[in-house]
XYZ file of C-alpha atoms in Angstrom:
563
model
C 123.364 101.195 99.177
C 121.440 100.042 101.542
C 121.705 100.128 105.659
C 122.897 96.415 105.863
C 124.652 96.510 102.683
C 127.225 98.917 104.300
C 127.022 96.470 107.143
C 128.230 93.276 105.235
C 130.971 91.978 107.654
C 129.046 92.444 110.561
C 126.147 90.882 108.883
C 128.049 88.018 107.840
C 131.100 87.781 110.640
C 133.806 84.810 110.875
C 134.507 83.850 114.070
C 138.132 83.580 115.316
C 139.862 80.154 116.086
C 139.575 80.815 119.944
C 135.884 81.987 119.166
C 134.959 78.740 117.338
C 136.237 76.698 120.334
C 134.553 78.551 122.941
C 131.069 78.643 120.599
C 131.642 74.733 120.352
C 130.716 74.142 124.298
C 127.376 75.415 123.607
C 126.697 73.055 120.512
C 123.420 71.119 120.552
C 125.112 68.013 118.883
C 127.977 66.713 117.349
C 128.900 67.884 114.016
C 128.037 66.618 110.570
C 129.327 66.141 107.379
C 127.088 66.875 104.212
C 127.815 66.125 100.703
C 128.165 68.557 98.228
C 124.592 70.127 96.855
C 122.979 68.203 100.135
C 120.106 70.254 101.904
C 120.284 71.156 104.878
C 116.833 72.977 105.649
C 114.161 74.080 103.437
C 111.996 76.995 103.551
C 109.503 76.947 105.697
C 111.513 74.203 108.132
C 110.593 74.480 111.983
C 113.404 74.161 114.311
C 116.020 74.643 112.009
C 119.221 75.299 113.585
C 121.649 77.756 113.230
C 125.150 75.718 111.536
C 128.524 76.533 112.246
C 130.992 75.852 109.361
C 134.136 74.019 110.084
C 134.516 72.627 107.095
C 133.707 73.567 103.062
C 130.334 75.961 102.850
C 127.471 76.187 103.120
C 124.816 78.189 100.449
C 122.083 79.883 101.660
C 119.175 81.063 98.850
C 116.197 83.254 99.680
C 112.645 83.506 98.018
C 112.530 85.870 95.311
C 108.802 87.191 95.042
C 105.734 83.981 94.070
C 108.467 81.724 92.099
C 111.913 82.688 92.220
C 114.934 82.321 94.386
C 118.146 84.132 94.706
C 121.567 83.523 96.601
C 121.948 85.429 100.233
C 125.525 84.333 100.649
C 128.163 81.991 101.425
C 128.876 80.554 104.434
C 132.292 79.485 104.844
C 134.986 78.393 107.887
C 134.035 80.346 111.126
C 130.788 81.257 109.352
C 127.093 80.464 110.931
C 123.830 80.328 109.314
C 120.465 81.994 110.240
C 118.256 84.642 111.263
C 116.485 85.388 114.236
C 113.655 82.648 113.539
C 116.491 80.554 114.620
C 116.188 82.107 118.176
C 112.641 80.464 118.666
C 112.830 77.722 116.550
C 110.533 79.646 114.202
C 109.924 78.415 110.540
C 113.229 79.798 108.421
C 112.969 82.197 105.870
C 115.452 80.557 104.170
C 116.948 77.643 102.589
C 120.799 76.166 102.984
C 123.020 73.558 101.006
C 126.121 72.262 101.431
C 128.232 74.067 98.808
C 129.751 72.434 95.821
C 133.241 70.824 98.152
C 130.021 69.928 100.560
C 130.790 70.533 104.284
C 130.698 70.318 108.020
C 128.596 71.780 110.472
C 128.295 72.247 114.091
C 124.062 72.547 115.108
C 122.697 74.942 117.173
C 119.162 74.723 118.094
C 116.780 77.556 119.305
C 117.773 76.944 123.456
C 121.498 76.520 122.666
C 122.188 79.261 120.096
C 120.414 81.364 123.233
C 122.937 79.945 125.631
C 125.817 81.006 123.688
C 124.250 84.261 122.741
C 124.079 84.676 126.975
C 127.060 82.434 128.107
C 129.761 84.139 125.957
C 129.699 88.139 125.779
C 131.666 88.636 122.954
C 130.538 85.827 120.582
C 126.652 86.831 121.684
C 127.479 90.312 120.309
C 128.684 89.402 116.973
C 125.505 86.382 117.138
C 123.118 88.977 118.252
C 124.269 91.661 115.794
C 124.393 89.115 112.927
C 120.854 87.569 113.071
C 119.059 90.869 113.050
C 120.803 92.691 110.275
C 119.781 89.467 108.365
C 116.171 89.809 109.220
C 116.102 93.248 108.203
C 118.430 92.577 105.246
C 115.384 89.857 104.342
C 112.497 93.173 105.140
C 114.796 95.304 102.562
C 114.138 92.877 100.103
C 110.664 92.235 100.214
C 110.067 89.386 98.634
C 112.339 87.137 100.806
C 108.962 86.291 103.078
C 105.468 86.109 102.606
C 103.749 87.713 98.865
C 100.421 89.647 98.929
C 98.512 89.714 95.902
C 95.524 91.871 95.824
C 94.376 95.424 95.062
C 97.424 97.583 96.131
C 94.686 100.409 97.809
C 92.135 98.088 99.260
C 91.726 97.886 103.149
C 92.376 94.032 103.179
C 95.687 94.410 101.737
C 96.529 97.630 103.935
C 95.796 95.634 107.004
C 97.686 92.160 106.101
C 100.781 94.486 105.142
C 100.181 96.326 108.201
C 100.028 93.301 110.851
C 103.211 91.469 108.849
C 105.656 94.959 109.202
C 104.347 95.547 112.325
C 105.821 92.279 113.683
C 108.736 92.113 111.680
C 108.031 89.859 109.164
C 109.490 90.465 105.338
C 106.665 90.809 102.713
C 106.171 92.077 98.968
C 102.984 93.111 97.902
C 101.946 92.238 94.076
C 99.095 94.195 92.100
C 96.588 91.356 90.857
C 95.781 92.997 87.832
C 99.250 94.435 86.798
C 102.257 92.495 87.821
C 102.479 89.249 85.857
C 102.992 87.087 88.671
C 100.327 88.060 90.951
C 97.828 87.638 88.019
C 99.075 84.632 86.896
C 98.952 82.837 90.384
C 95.015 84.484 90.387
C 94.296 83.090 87.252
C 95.815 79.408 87.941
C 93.295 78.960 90.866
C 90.683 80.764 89.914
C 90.345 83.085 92.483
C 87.272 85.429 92.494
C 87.282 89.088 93.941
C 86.038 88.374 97.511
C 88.756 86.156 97.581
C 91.578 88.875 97.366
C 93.865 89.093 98.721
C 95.936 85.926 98.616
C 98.918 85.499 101.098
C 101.800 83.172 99.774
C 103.185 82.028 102.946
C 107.231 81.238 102.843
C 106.534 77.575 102.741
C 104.329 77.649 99.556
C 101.157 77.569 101.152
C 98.326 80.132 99.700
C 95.657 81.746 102.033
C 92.489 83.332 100.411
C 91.207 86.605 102.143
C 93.617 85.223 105.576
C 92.443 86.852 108.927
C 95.667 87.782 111.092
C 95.128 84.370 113.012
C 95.459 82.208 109.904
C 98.368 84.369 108.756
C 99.827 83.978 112.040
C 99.466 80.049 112.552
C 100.779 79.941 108.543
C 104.066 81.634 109.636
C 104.479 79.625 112.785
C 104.271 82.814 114.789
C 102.245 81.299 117.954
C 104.064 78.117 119.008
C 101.981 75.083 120.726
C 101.218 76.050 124.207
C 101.635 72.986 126.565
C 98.647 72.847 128.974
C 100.522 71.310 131.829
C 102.790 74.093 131.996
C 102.843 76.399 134.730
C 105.174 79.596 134.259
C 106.482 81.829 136.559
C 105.108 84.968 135.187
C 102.411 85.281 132.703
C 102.523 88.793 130.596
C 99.554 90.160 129.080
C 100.522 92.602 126.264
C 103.516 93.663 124.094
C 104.059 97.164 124.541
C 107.083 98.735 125.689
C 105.602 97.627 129.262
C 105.388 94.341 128.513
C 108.085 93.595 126.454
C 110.202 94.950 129.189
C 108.813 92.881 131.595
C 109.710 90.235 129.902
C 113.515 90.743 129.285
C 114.090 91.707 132.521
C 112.442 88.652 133.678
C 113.310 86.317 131.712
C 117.214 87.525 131.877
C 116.328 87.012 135.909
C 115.688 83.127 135.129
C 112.446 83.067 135.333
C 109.823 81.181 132.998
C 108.289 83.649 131.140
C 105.604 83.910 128.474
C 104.114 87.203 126.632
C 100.882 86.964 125.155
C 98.994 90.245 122.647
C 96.186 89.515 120.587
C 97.304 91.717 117.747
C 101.441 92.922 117.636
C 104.521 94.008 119.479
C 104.849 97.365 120.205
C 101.360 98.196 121.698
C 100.217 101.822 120.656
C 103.709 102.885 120.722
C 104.941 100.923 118.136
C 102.476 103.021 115.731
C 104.827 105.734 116.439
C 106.780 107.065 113.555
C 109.057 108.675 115.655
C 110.005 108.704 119.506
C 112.121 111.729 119.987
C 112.065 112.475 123.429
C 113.057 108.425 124.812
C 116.293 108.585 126.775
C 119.257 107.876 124.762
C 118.068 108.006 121.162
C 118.570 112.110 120.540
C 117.832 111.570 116.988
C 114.901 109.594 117.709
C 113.825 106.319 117.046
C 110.399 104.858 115.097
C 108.147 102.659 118.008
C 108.414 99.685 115.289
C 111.884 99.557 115.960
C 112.319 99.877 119.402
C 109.335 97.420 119.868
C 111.706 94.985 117.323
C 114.596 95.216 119.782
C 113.257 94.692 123.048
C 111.102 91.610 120.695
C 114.274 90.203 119.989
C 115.897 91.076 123.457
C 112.891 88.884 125.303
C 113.645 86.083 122.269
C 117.559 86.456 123.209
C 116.695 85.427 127.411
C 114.053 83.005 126.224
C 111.300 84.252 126.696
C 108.376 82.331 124.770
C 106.126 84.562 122.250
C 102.512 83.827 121.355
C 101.463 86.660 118.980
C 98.808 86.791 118.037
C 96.875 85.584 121.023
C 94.340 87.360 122.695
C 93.524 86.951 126.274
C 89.583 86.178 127.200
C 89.773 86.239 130.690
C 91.401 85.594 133.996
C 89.965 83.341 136.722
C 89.992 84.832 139.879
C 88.159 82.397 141.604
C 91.159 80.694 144.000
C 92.041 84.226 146.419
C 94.963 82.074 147.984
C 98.228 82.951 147.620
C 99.436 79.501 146.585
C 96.690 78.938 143.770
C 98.052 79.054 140.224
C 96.469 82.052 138.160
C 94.321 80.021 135.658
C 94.472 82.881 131.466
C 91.455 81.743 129.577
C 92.451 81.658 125.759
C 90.084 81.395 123.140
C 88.677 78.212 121.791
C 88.421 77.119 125.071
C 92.109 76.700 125.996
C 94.092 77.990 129.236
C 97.212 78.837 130.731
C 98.453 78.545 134.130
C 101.086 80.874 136.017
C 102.023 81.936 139.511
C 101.972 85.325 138.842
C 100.387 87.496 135.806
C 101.610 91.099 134.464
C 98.615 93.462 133.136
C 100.450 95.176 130.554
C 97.130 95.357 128.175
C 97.647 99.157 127.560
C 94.268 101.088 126.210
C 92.375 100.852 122.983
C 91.615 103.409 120.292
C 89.219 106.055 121.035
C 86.244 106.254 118.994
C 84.268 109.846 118.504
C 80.637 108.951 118.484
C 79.896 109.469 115.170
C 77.566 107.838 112.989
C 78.552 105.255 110.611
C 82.170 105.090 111.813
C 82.594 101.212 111.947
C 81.714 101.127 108.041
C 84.688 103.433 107.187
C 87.970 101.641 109.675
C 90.487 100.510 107.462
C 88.234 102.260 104.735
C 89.341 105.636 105.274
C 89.850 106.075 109.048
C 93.096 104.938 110.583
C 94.361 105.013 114.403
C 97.660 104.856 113.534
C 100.389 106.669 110.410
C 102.909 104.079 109.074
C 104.383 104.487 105.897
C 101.824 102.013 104.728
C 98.975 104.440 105.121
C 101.237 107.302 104.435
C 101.536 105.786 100.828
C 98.037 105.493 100.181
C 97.517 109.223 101.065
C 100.422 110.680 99.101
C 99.999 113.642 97.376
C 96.223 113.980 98.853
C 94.395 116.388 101.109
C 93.589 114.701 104.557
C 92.497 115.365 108.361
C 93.973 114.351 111.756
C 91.777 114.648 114.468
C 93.729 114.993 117.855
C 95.639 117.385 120.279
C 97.926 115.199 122.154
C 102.113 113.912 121.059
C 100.788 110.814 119.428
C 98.826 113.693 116.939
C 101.635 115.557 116.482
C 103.842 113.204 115.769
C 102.014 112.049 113.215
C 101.036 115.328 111.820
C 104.823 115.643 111.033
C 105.227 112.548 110.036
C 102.405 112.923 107.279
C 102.815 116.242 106.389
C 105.732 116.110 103.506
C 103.992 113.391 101.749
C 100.496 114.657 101.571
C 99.081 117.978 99.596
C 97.422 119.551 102.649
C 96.964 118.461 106.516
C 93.926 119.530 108.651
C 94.676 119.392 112.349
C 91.586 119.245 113.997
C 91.744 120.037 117.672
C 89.130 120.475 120.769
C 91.610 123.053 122.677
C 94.662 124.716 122.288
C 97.745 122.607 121.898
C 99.842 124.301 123.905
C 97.458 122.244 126.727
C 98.664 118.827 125.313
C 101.007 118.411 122.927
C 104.994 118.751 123.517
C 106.611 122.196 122.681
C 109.091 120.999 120.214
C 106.261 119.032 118.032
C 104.285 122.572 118.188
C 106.871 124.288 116.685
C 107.195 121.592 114.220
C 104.192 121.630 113.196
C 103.692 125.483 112.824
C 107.038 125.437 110.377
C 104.959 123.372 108.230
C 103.710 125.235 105.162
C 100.881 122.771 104.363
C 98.570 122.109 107.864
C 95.763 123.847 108.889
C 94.947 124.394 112.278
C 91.018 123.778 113.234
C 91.269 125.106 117.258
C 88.122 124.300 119.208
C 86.875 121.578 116.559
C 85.194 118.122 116.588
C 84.149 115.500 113.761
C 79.894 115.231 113.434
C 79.821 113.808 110.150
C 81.434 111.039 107.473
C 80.686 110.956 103.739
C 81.254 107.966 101.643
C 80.218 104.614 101.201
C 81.423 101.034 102.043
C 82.242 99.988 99.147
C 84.351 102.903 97.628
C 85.495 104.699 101.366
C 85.846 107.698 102.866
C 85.059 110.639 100.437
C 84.492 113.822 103.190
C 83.708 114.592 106.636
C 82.191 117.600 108.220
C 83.382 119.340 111.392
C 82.271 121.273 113.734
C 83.109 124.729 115.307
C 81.922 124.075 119.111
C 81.713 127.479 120.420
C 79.510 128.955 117.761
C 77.934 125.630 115.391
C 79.828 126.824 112.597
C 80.609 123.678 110.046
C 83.007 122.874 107.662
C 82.943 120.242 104.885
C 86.230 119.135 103.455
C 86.354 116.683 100.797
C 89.095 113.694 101.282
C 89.898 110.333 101.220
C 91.833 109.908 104.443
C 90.944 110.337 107.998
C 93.550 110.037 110.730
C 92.306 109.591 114.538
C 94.422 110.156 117.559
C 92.131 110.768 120.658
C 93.479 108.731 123.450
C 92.484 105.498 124.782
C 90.510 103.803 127.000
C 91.689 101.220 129.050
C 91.729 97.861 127.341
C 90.661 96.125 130.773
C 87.518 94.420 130.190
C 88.892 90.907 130.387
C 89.541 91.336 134.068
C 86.326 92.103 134.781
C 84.751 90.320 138.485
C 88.637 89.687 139.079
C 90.462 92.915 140.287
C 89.985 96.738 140.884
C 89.953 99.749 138.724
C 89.300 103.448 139.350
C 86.312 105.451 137.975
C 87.619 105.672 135.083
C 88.244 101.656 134.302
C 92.129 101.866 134.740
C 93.318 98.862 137.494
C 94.342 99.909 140.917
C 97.742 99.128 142.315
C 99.056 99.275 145.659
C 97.665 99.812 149.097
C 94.770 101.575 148.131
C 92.252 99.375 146.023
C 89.420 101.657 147.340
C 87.732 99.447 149.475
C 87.878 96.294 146.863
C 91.357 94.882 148.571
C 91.458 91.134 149.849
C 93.139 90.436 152.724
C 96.769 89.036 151.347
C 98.084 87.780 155.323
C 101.159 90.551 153.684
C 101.857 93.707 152.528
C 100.292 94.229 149.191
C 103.308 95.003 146.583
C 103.097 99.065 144.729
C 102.186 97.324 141.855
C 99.960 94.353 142.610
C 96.338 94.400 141.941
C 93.152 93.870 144.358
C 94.193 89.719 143.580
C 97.669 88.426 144.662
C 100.306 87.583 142.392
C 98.467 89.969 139.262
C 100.648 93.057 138.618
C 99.629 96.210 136.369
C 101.661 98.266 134.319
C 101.992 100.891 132.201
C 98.823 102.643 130.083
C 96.606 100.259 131.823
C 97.530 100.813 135.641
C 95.074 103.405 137.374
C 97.988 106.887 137.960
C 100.669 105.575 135.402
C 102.634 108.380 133.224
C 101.265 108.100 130.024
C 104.857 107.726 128.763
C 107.008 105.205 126.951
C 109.664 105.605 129.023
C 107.611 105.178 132.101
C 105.936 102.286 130.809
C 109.881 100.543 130.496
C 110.193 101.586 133.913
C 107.288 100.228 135.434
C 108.216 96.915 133.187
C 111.864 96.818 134.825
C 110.589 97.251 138.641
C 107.885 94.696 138.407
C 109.995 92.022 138.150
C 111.854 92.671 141.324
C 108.097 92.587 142.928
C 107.464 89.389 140.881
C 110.472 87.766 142.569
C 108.551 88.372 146.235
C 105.067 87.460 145.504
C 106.800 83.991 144.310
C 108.762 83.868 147.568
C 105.598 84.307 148.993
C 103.898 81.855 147.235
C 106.255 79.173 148.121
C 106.376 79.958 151.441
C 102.336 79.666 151.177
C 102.117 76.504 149.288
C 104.852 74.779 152.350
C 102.625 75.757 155.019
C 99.298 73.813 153.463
């Protein structure tokens, strides 16, 4: 049985006489009658509310792999339909009709199923509750979303799978020579090899070879931005940084949006397991905690444009009063009062020749059970010291023949105590101490096959022969697209605070602990010059901007009445 399968009633709850009339202030019309077999919403729909029965049923029917459908449930008196694409007005995994009596509903759109989700504590529990166990009922079944038909090993399909779990989006994954319906829909269009994989998106459409973009704007992930807007708080980067930011914020009222050019979570939601966050003793996986603070922001209202990178900030207008101008690519732009720098760091890459040809080929930055699948039962290498390392090491360890732990220095230096001892119970990893990667075998077109390593006290090197190669060396700062606009330390990490080593402007106020060199641009968490590289910290930081966020506004207004 699965999780939500033991959680039926709270994953389809009935709401209480005195509940129904206190969810029907917050309706976003009046209520409608629909005959018996009558759609409501198809698959695929935008801005499909959530229904509340008060009358008959209502039948809602899930996709079922390329072709098929099959029944989720039925919704009946004191019953409501949807998922949380209804909290953003996303396109709906799912399709209703009125059931065979036919029925009546009560609508409620995206902003008023988030009112009542706020306004009444009780029903926004059971609301709350309800829409996510249906998403992840919807990820349990695979199928239910988007179909990827390809070669089940290749990088392609690896990294479509990777960016739809990643953000919480149901998919199945067909083999295009073996399962009948993945070759049949290759063979209907005539779809050649450089053309795999395909991506059936939930409303029907097929992608050839998609790019994360094009998957994104086929899922409706990245609403329309409105060019006229200006928001109270601009946040660059999902991480646990940013996403906190963002609840906080936008539970404060203010006009929020959160903008990452790849997924939620950030570096930490590659993590298969946070044990030492503050009040999950048994741990919990980054993907998840990314998905609940995701679905937190979504709850306040927060707006969501993932993916969407960032190209650049102007900096040009020094006065407090100016509007912060993002530049997006393809020559858009977004305007706030104030902007969070929550950008984190990218992947470090050892300097090795011939690297690039093998990412996604071989060489990973990250250990979800995707990749974990593809290694199983194989020998393969991790190259890193630090908790990130270990926690992968012990994540990957059961599921693989033999580990190799490559490390520059002792890990009793950087890595946790309780992931050392972890990882010395564990029969199968080898420990390489005072070790670096000079070499990778292989080609592009079949992959990693080896890579050699060095011994850097005495030149020794070793050769092992695998498949799989695991990187977890830090990160750099992933900065660059403030460059010319505000300060960082040697290192490339933005200064906050008082000290801006001589690149301050004169503000006419105290600057704010964690303002940049510019006013109204904050930093936080892996990208702020002196942060604790920790998720915990990184909420922290995410929480107390805000409060400063609330000032440099008061500021600004008072700035903008004195012109």
């Amino acid at each position: 049985m699965s999780a939500t399968d033991s959680r039926q009633p709270q994953r389809f709850p009935t709401l209480t006489v005195p509940q129904i009339e206190t969810a029907m202030r917050f309706a976003s019309g009046d209520a409608v009658r629909f005959a018996p077999g009558e759609a409501l919403y198809a698959i695929g729909d935008e801005g499909v509310p959530a229904w509340l029965v008060l009358a008959g049923s209502i039948e809602a029917v899930r996709r079922d792999g390329i072709s098929r459908e099959t029944p989720i449930s039925t919704h009946r008196v004191g019953q409501f339909t949807g998922e949380v694409s209804q909290l953003a007005g996303r396109p709906t995994l799912a399709s209703a009709h009125a059931g065979p009596e036919g029925c009546t509903g009560l609508p409620f759109d995206a902003a008023h199923l988030r009112a009542l989700i706020v306004g009444s504590a009780d029903i926004g529990e059971i609301v709350m509750r309800a829409l996510i166990l249906r998403r992840v009922s919807l990820i349990e079944a695979g199928g239910a979303g988007s179909v990827i038909v390809g070669v089940l090993a290749s990088p392609e399909v690896a990294k479509l799978q990777g960016f739809l779990t990643r953000s919480g989006y149901p998919n199945l994954v067909l083999d295009a020579a073996v399962d009948v319906e993945g070759h049949d829909l290759v063979m209907r269009l005539g779809v050649l090899t450089h053309e795999l994989p395909l991506m059936v998106c939930p409303n029907g459409t097929v992608l050839r070879n998609p790019s994360t973009i094009e998957v994104a704007a086929c899922l409706g992930m990245v609403a329309e931005l409105d060019p006229t807007k200006v928001y109270d708080v601009a946040i660059v980067g999902a991480g646990p940084a940013g996403l906190a930011a963002a609840v906080y914020a936008a539970s404060e009222g203010l006009s929020v949006i959160i903008l990452d050019n790849t997924a939620m979570g950030g570096q930490a939601g590659q993590s298969s397991r946070i044990e030492n966050y503050l009040g999950f003793p048994t741990g919990i996986s980054g993907q998840a905690l990314a998905g609940r603070a995701f679905n937190q922001a979504l709850k306040f209202g927060a707006e969501v444009a993932i993916p969407l990178g960032v190209d650049g900030l102007d900096c040009s207008q020094a006065d407090q009063g100016a509007e912060l101008v993002l530049k997006l690519p393809g020559e858009r732009y977004l305007r706030a009062k104030t902007v969070v720098v929550a950008s984190g760091a990218r992947y470090r890459r050892p300097d090795v020749p011939g690297l690039a040809e093998f990412e996604g080929n071989g060489i990973s930055y990250w250990a979800s059970p995707i990749e974990a699948k593809l290694c199983a039962g194989e020998a393969i290498a991790l190259v890193g010291g630090g908790n990130s390392a270990g926690q992968a090491a012990v994540f990957l360890a059961p599921q693989v023949e033999r580990l190799h732990l490559i490390v520059r220095r002792p890990v009793a230096a950087t890595m946790s105590k309780y992931l050392i001892d972890r990882i010395a119970a564990l029969p199968n990893v080898e420990l390489h101490i005072g070790c670096e990667i000079v070499a990778l075998e292989g080609d592009p077109i079949t992959g990693l096959s080896g890579a050699i390593f060095r011994n850097r006290e005495d030149g020794h090197e070793t050769h092992c022969t695998m498949r799989h190669l695991f990187l977890f060396l830090g990160a750099d700062p992933n900065a660059a697209w403030l460059k010319d606009c505000v300060a960082f330390d040697d290192k490339g990490f933005v200064t906050t605070g008082e000290d801006f080593r001589g690149a301050a402007v004169n503000y006419g106020r105290s600057v704010l602990p964690l303002e940049t060199s510019h006013p109204g641009v904050f930093a936080i968490g892996d990208v702020r010059a002196g942060s604790t590289k920790r998720v915990a910290a990184a909420v922290g930081e995410g929480a107390a901007v805000v409060a400063q966020i609330h000032l440099a506004l008061s500021y600004r207004a008072t700035a903008v009445e004195a012109r």
